[in-house]
C-alpha cells in the first residue's frame, strides 16, 4: 500500500495568497458596486516592454520555420543568455561569475523551492522572520523543519531570525548554528536591505561554520542606494558559501512570462563535492529547460533598448513606492522599506492584528494588502503594500487610507 | 557544516544523452567533412504549426498592452486550457475527468520527476526495463532505490519488470509488491503498447494492492490501433489508482516551447488523503505556472486548424517510422515498435553490445541512435531509432544502414 509523504500534512492551513483571494472574492460578492484596489500580491501591472515583445515575436517566427526551429534547449540554458547575464549582472559589478556557473530556469520560485533537494535531510535551516513563505514550506515538505506549533506559528527545527523595527530589520547571527541560511535581500516582505558591511558579516559567518547562504535577490533591480550590494558575489568570500537566485519577474515584468536563474560558483564545495555538479544533475534530470522564446526575451532585457525601457518601468513602480511611503508617513503611520524595494512595510495601529487591519482596510477603503503575520510570527503587527499597481490606483488607495474612519484618532 | 544529499553520489555516470553528445562531438571533430544524421534523442524537427504560431503572436501582443497583460497565472493553469483538455482529451474518449483534475505544467519531464515527492521515502517503485531513465533517477535522488550495483546495472530496491521480445514487451505482474508502478505507454524506448485488456490487468492489480500507477502517456498522439487506449482513464477503475502525465512535446512539437499536464482524479486517495490535494500544494509552493503565451499556444493545439495541422505533422513522423521499420526489416533486422509510436526498437546483430552497435553505426554510417542499454539492463542488445528526423534524412539513414560493411553477412 502506498504511503504518502506525511510531511505535507504538517503544513498549516492554506497558502497565504489563497486565503487573501477568498476574502477578496467574498467582499466582491457582497459589494459588487465597490472598486477594489489591489496592493497585495506582488504581481506587476505594466505590460511587457516593446524591446521584449519584439524579441518574442522574432523568436516565435523562428519557431515557425524549419530552418530556425528550436527543439529541446540545453539543460542549463542557452549560451547567448548565460553569457549576457555573466557580463551585465556580474562582470559589470566586478563579480567573477562565468556563464557556466549560471543555470537558467522557469523562475526563482521554482529554484528557491527545489534547491533544498541537493542537501541532506538533516540540515537545519535559518530564515528571517518575517519572510517569503516558500523557503520554510519547501523544507517542511522535505521533512527538515520538525513539528509545527500552532500556538507560536513556528516549526520546531527552524532557526528564526527576527527582523523588526527593534533591530532595524537586520538579522542577528543566530545562537544555534544553521546549515542553510536563507537571505532575501531586498527583503520580501519588509522592503529593507543589507549594506555591504552587514552582508559581509554573514558571508564570513557562513564560511566559518561551513554553512551555505541561499541568497534570493529577486528584487535587486530596485536597489537605489550605493552601499547596498546587488549581488552577494560582490562580497569577498561569497563564492565559497553562497548560491544566488535571480528573477526576471520584477525587473522586466515576467511574472507571467516565467524566467529566472540561479548562480552556483564552482568553488562552492561541501564534503568535497561541488554543489554546482549536484544542481546540474538535478536540472538535467527533472527539468527540460526554459522555452527558447522566453530565453530570447530574457536576452532582450539586456539590449540597450530593453535596458532603457525597463529603467523607466522600475522608475514607474518606485514612484508608487514613494507615493505610498510619504502618504502613509503623512497619515501618521510608521513605515519601512520602499527605498530599495517595491514593498512598503507599515506598522498597523496599536492594538490591532495584521489580519484585523487587512479586514478593516478591505472593508473601509476597498484596498487589498498582505497581513505581515502571513510571512512569519514577527510579521504580526505589520502589513505589506506593494508598489506594483498603476500610479492612479496607488495614489487613490493612499487617499482612501487617509480617510479610513476606524483609523481616525 | 552542511551535509549534501548523498543519494546524488550514488547515481551512476552521466546522463545517457550527455554521453552520446560527447561521442558525437568527438566524431565530428575527427570527421569534419561527414554529414551526421541524428535519429538519437527524441527531439522533433518540424516547425511549430501555423495555427499555433498565430496564437503565440496574439498572446505576445496581449502581453505588450496594459489592458490585456497577464501576470502570474493561476497556480494550476488557466481555465481556458484545462477546460479544452478535459473536453478533447478526456470527455471525447468517454473519460470522466473534470478541468480541476488537470494540472498544467512546463512539461511531462518535470512532472514525472517531481511526482515522487508526494509519496513516502519508503515506497518501492516498479519500472519496466528498459525505460526512460527519469523515473528511476528521480527516485534515486530521493533515496528510494537502495544501492546501485555496477555489475548488474540495477538498484537494490527497484522492482524491474523486463520487457523484451520474449514477453512481447508486455510487463508481467511482479513477484514483489510495488507501491508505485511507472508505466510508459506507448513505451519509450521500445515503441510498444498495451491493449485495453492488458492495461486492465494492471489497473485491477494496483487497486487490489493499494499501489499507484504513474502513467506516462507522452506519445499518445501516435497511437494508430483501435484496441490501444489513449488514456489510462479509459480503463474502468483507473480513477482510484492512476496518475497520468501528458505532454505537448511530441504531438505539437513543443520540446522547445514547454508545456505538459498531469491528471490526478479526486477519487484517488491513499491513507485517507486525496493525492490531488498534495500535488496542488506542491504545485502552489514550488511552481509558478506555465507562461501565459505558452498556455495560449496549448489551447491552439485543440482548435480545428491546429488539429488538422498537427494530424499532418504526426503523419509525417509516422511515415518516417514506417520507412525505418520496413527498411530495417528488408535489411534483415528484428524490428519492433513504430506502429503506435515514433520509436523503432531493433535487435542489434548477434554478439554485439548496444554501445558497440552505436559506435559502428556512427563510424560506418554517420547515423546517431540510442543504445538500448542506456534505458536499463534488459535494453542491452537493442537499439532505439526515432522517427523525428526529416523524411529525407530518415530515408538516407536507412540506405546508409543497409550498406554498413560490418553488418554484411
Short mmCIF file of C-alpha atoms in Angstrom, two decimals, chain A residues 32-210:
data_model
loop_
_atom_site.label_atom_id
_atom_site.label_comp_id
_atom_site.label_asym_id
_atom_site.label_seq_id
_atom_site.Cartn_x
_atom_site.Cartn_y
_atom_site.Cartn_z
CA UNK A 32 -20.43 44.26 -6.37
CA UNK A 33 -20.50 48.05 -6.79
CA UNK A 34 -17.22 48.82 -4.98
CA UNK A 35 -13.95 49.12 -6.90
CA UNK A 36 -11.17 47.15 -5.21
CA UNK A 37 -7.56 48.36 -5.41
CA UNK A 38 -5.07 45.54 -5.10
CA UNK A 39 -1.73 46.31 -3.50
CA UNK A 40 -1.49 42.82 -2.06
CA UNK A 41 0.16 40.10 -4.11
CA UNK A 42 3.49 41.16 -5.61
CA UNK A 43 2.30 40.94 -9.19
CA UNK A 44 3.26 43.54 -11.76
CA UNK A 45 0.79 45.53 -13.86
CA UNK A 46 2.88 47.25 -16.55
CA UNK A 47 2.91 45.47 -19.93
CA UNK A 48 5.99 43.75 -21.34
CA UNK A 49 8.33 46.38 -22.80
CA UNK A 50 8.41 46.87 -26.62
CA UNK A 51 12.03 45.66 -26.98
CA UNK A 52 11.00 42.42 -25.34
CA UNK A 53 7.74 41.81 -27.22
CA UNK A 54 9.74 42.45 -30.39
CA UNK A 55 12.19 39.72 -29.38
CA UNK A 56 9.31 37.39 -28.52
CA UNK A 57 7.69 37.91 -31.94
CA UNK A 58 11.01 37.26 -33.65
CA UNK A 59 11.56 34.09 -31.67
CA UNK A 60 8.03 32.87 -32.43
CA UNK A 61 8.74 33.37 -36.13
CA UNK A 62 11.95 31.37 -35.77
CA UNK A 63 9.99 28.55 -34.16
CA UNK A 64 7.57 28.56 -37.09
CA UNK A 65 10.22 27.81 -39.72
CA UNK A 66 12.09 24.58 -40.21
CA UNK A 67 15.47 26.26 -40.67
CA UNK A 68 15.28 28.24 -37.43
CA UNK A 69 13.14 25.95 -35.28
CA UNK A 70 14.48 25.15 -31.81
CA UNK A 71 13.69 21.90 -30.04
CA UNK A 72 14.99 20.92 -26.62
CA UNK A 73 17.07 23.71 -25.08
CA UNK A 74 20.40 22.93 -23.48
CA UNK A 75 19.55 21.67 -19.95
CA UNK A 76 21.27 24.55 -18.22
CA UNK A 77 20.18 27.32 -20.60
CA UNK A 78 21.21 28.83 -23.93
CA UNK A 79 24.73 30.22 -24.10
CA UNK A 80 23.52 33.55 -25.51
CA UNK A 81 21.57 34.22 -22.34
CA UNK A 82 24.09 32.89 -19.83
CA UNK A 83 26.83 34.97 -21.44
CA UNK A 84 24.95 38.24 -21.37
CA UNK A 85 23.95 37.65 -17.75
CA UNK A 86 27.55 36.92 -16.74
CA UNK A 87 28.61 40.13 -18.44
CA UNK A 88 25.85 42.53 -17.41
CA UNK A 89 24.83 41.31 -13.98
CA UNK A 90 28.20 40.12 -12.73
CA UNK A 91 31.31 41.24 -14.61
CA UNK A 92 29.90 44.79 -14.76
CA UNK A 93 29.75 44.78 -10.95
CA UNK A 94 33.18 43.27 -10.52
CA UNK A 95 31.90 39.76 -9.74
CA UNK A 96 33.82 36.85 -11.18
CA UNK A 97 30.97 34.61 -12.34
CA UNK A 98 31.35 32.60 -15.55
CA UNK A 99 28.45 31.73 -17.87
CA UNK A 100 28.61 28.06 -16.90
CA UNK A 101 28.02 28.95 -13.26
CA UNK A 102 24.60 30.29 -14.28
CA UNK A 103 21.60 27.96 -14.54
CA UNK A 104 18.57 29.26 -16.46
CA UNK A 105 15.17 28.20 -15.12
CA UNK A 106 11.47 28.95 -15.31
CA UNK A 107 11.66 31.28 -12.34
CA UNK A 108 13.15 31.98 -8.94
CA UNK A 109 10.21 30.42 -7.09
CA UNK A 110 10.95 27.02 -8.63
CA UNK A 111 14.65 27.31 -7.87
CA UNK A 112 14.12 28.57 -4.31
CA UNK A 113 11.72 25.69 -3.73
CA UNK A 114 13.85 23.00 -5.35
CA UNK A 115 17.34 23.92 -4.15
CA UNK A 116 16.85 22.19 -0.78
CA UNK A 117 16.80 18.82 -2.59
CA UNK A 118 20.57 18.80 -3.06
CA UNK A 119 21.11 18.97 0.72
CA UNK A 120 20.75 16.28 3.36
CA UNK A 121 17.52 15.83 5.23
CA UNK A 122 19.27 16.57 8.49
CA UNK A 123 20.23 20.14 7.53
CA UNK A 124 18.86 22.84 9.77
CA UNK A 125 17.60 25.96 8.08
CA UNK A 126 17.63 29.53 9.31
CA UNK A 127 15.21 32.09 7.95
CA UNK A 128 14.48 35.71 8.58
CA UNK A 129 11.18 36.24 10.33
CA UNK A 130 9.12 37.56 8.57
CA UNK A 131 9.97 36.20 5.13
CA UNK A 132 8.60 34.85 1.84
CA UNK A 133 6.93 31.53 2.82
CA UNK A 134 8.44 29.27 0.14
CA UNK A 135 11.75 28.70 1.95
CA UNK A 136 10.14 27.18 5.02
CA UNK A 137 7.30 25.41 3.21
CA UNK A 138 9.60 23.64 0.74
CA UNK A 139 11.78 22.42 3.60
CA UNK A 140 8.73 21.37 5.61
CA UNK A 141 7.66 19.20 2.66
CA UNK A 142 11.07 17.54 2.76
CA UNK A 143 10.84 16.84 6.48
CA UNK A 144 13.57 19.23 7.63
CA UNK A 145 11.51 21.51 9.84
CA UNK A 146 10.30 19.28 12.68
CA UNK A 147 6.82 19.89 14.06
CA UNK A 148 4.61 22.88 13.52
CA UNK A 149 3.43 24.58 16.69
CA UNK A 150 0.05 26.12 16.05
CA UNK A 151 0.30 28.48 19.01
CA UNK A 152 3.59 30.11 18.14
CA UNK A 153 3.30 29.67 14.38
CA UNK A 154 6.78 28.16 14.38
CA UNK A 155 8.43 24.92 13.32
CA UNK A 156 10.48 23.18 16.00
CA UNK A 157 13.64 22.69 13.88
CA UNK A 158 13.73 26.03 12.08
CA UNK A 159 16.02 28.76 13.34
CA UNK A 160 14.11 32.03 13.16
CA UNK A 161 15.96 35.31 12.91
CA UNK A 162 13.60 38.11 13.92
CA UNK A 163 13.69 41.21 11.72
CA UNK A 164 11.66 44.01 13.23
CA UNK A 165 11.90 47.71 13.84
CA UNK A 166 13.82 46.85 17.03
CA UNK A 167 16.86 45.62 15.12
CA UNK A 168 16.25 47.83 12.08
CA UNK A 169 15.31 44.70 10.15
CA UNK A 170 18.89 43.41 10.18
CA UNK A 171 19.02 39.76 11.26
CA UNK A 172 21.46 38.94 14.05
CA UNK A 173 23.76 35.93 13.90
CA UNK A 174 21.78 33.07 15.44
CA UNK A 175 22.61 31.31 18.73
CA UNK A 176 22.21 27.87 17.21
CA UNK A 177 24.31 27.08 14.16
CA UNK A 178 22.31 26.64 10.93
CA UNK A 179 23.39 24.67 7.86
CA UNK A 180 21.35 26.59 5.32
CA UNK A 181 20.74 30.31 5.71
CA UNK A 182 18.04 31.88 3.57
CA UNK A 183 18.52 35.59 3.00
CA UNK A 184 16.12 37.57 0.82
CA UNK A 185 17.63 40.98 0.02
CA UNK A 186 15.99 43.41 -0.76
CA UNK A 187 13.62 41.68 1.58
CA UNK A 188 10.18 40.40 0.79
CA UNK A 189 8.08 41.47 2.72
CA UNK A 190 9.81 44.28 4.62
CA UNK A 191 11.44 46.04 1.66
CA UNK A 192 14.59 46.51 3.73
CA UNK A 193 18.15 45.69 2.68
CA UNK A 194 21.63 44.92 3.98
CA UNK A 195 24.65 47.10 3.34
CA UNK A 196 27.89 45.61 2.04
CA UNK A 197 29.30 45.58 5.57
CA UNK A 198 26.22 43.93 7.02
CA UNK A 199 26.24 41.24 4.34
CA UNK A 200 29.98 40.65 4.82
CA UNK A 201 29.25 39.58 8.40
CA UNK A 202 27.02 36.80 7.05
CA UNK A 203 29.48 35.67 4.39
CA UNK A 204 32.26 35.40 6.97
CA UNK A 205 29.96 33.57 9.38
CA UNK A 206 28.85 31.05 6.72
CA UNK A 207 32.42 30.36 5.64
CA UNK A 208 33.46 29.89 9.25
CA UNK A 209 30.61 27.49 10.05
CA UNK A 210 30.57 25.64 6.73
#
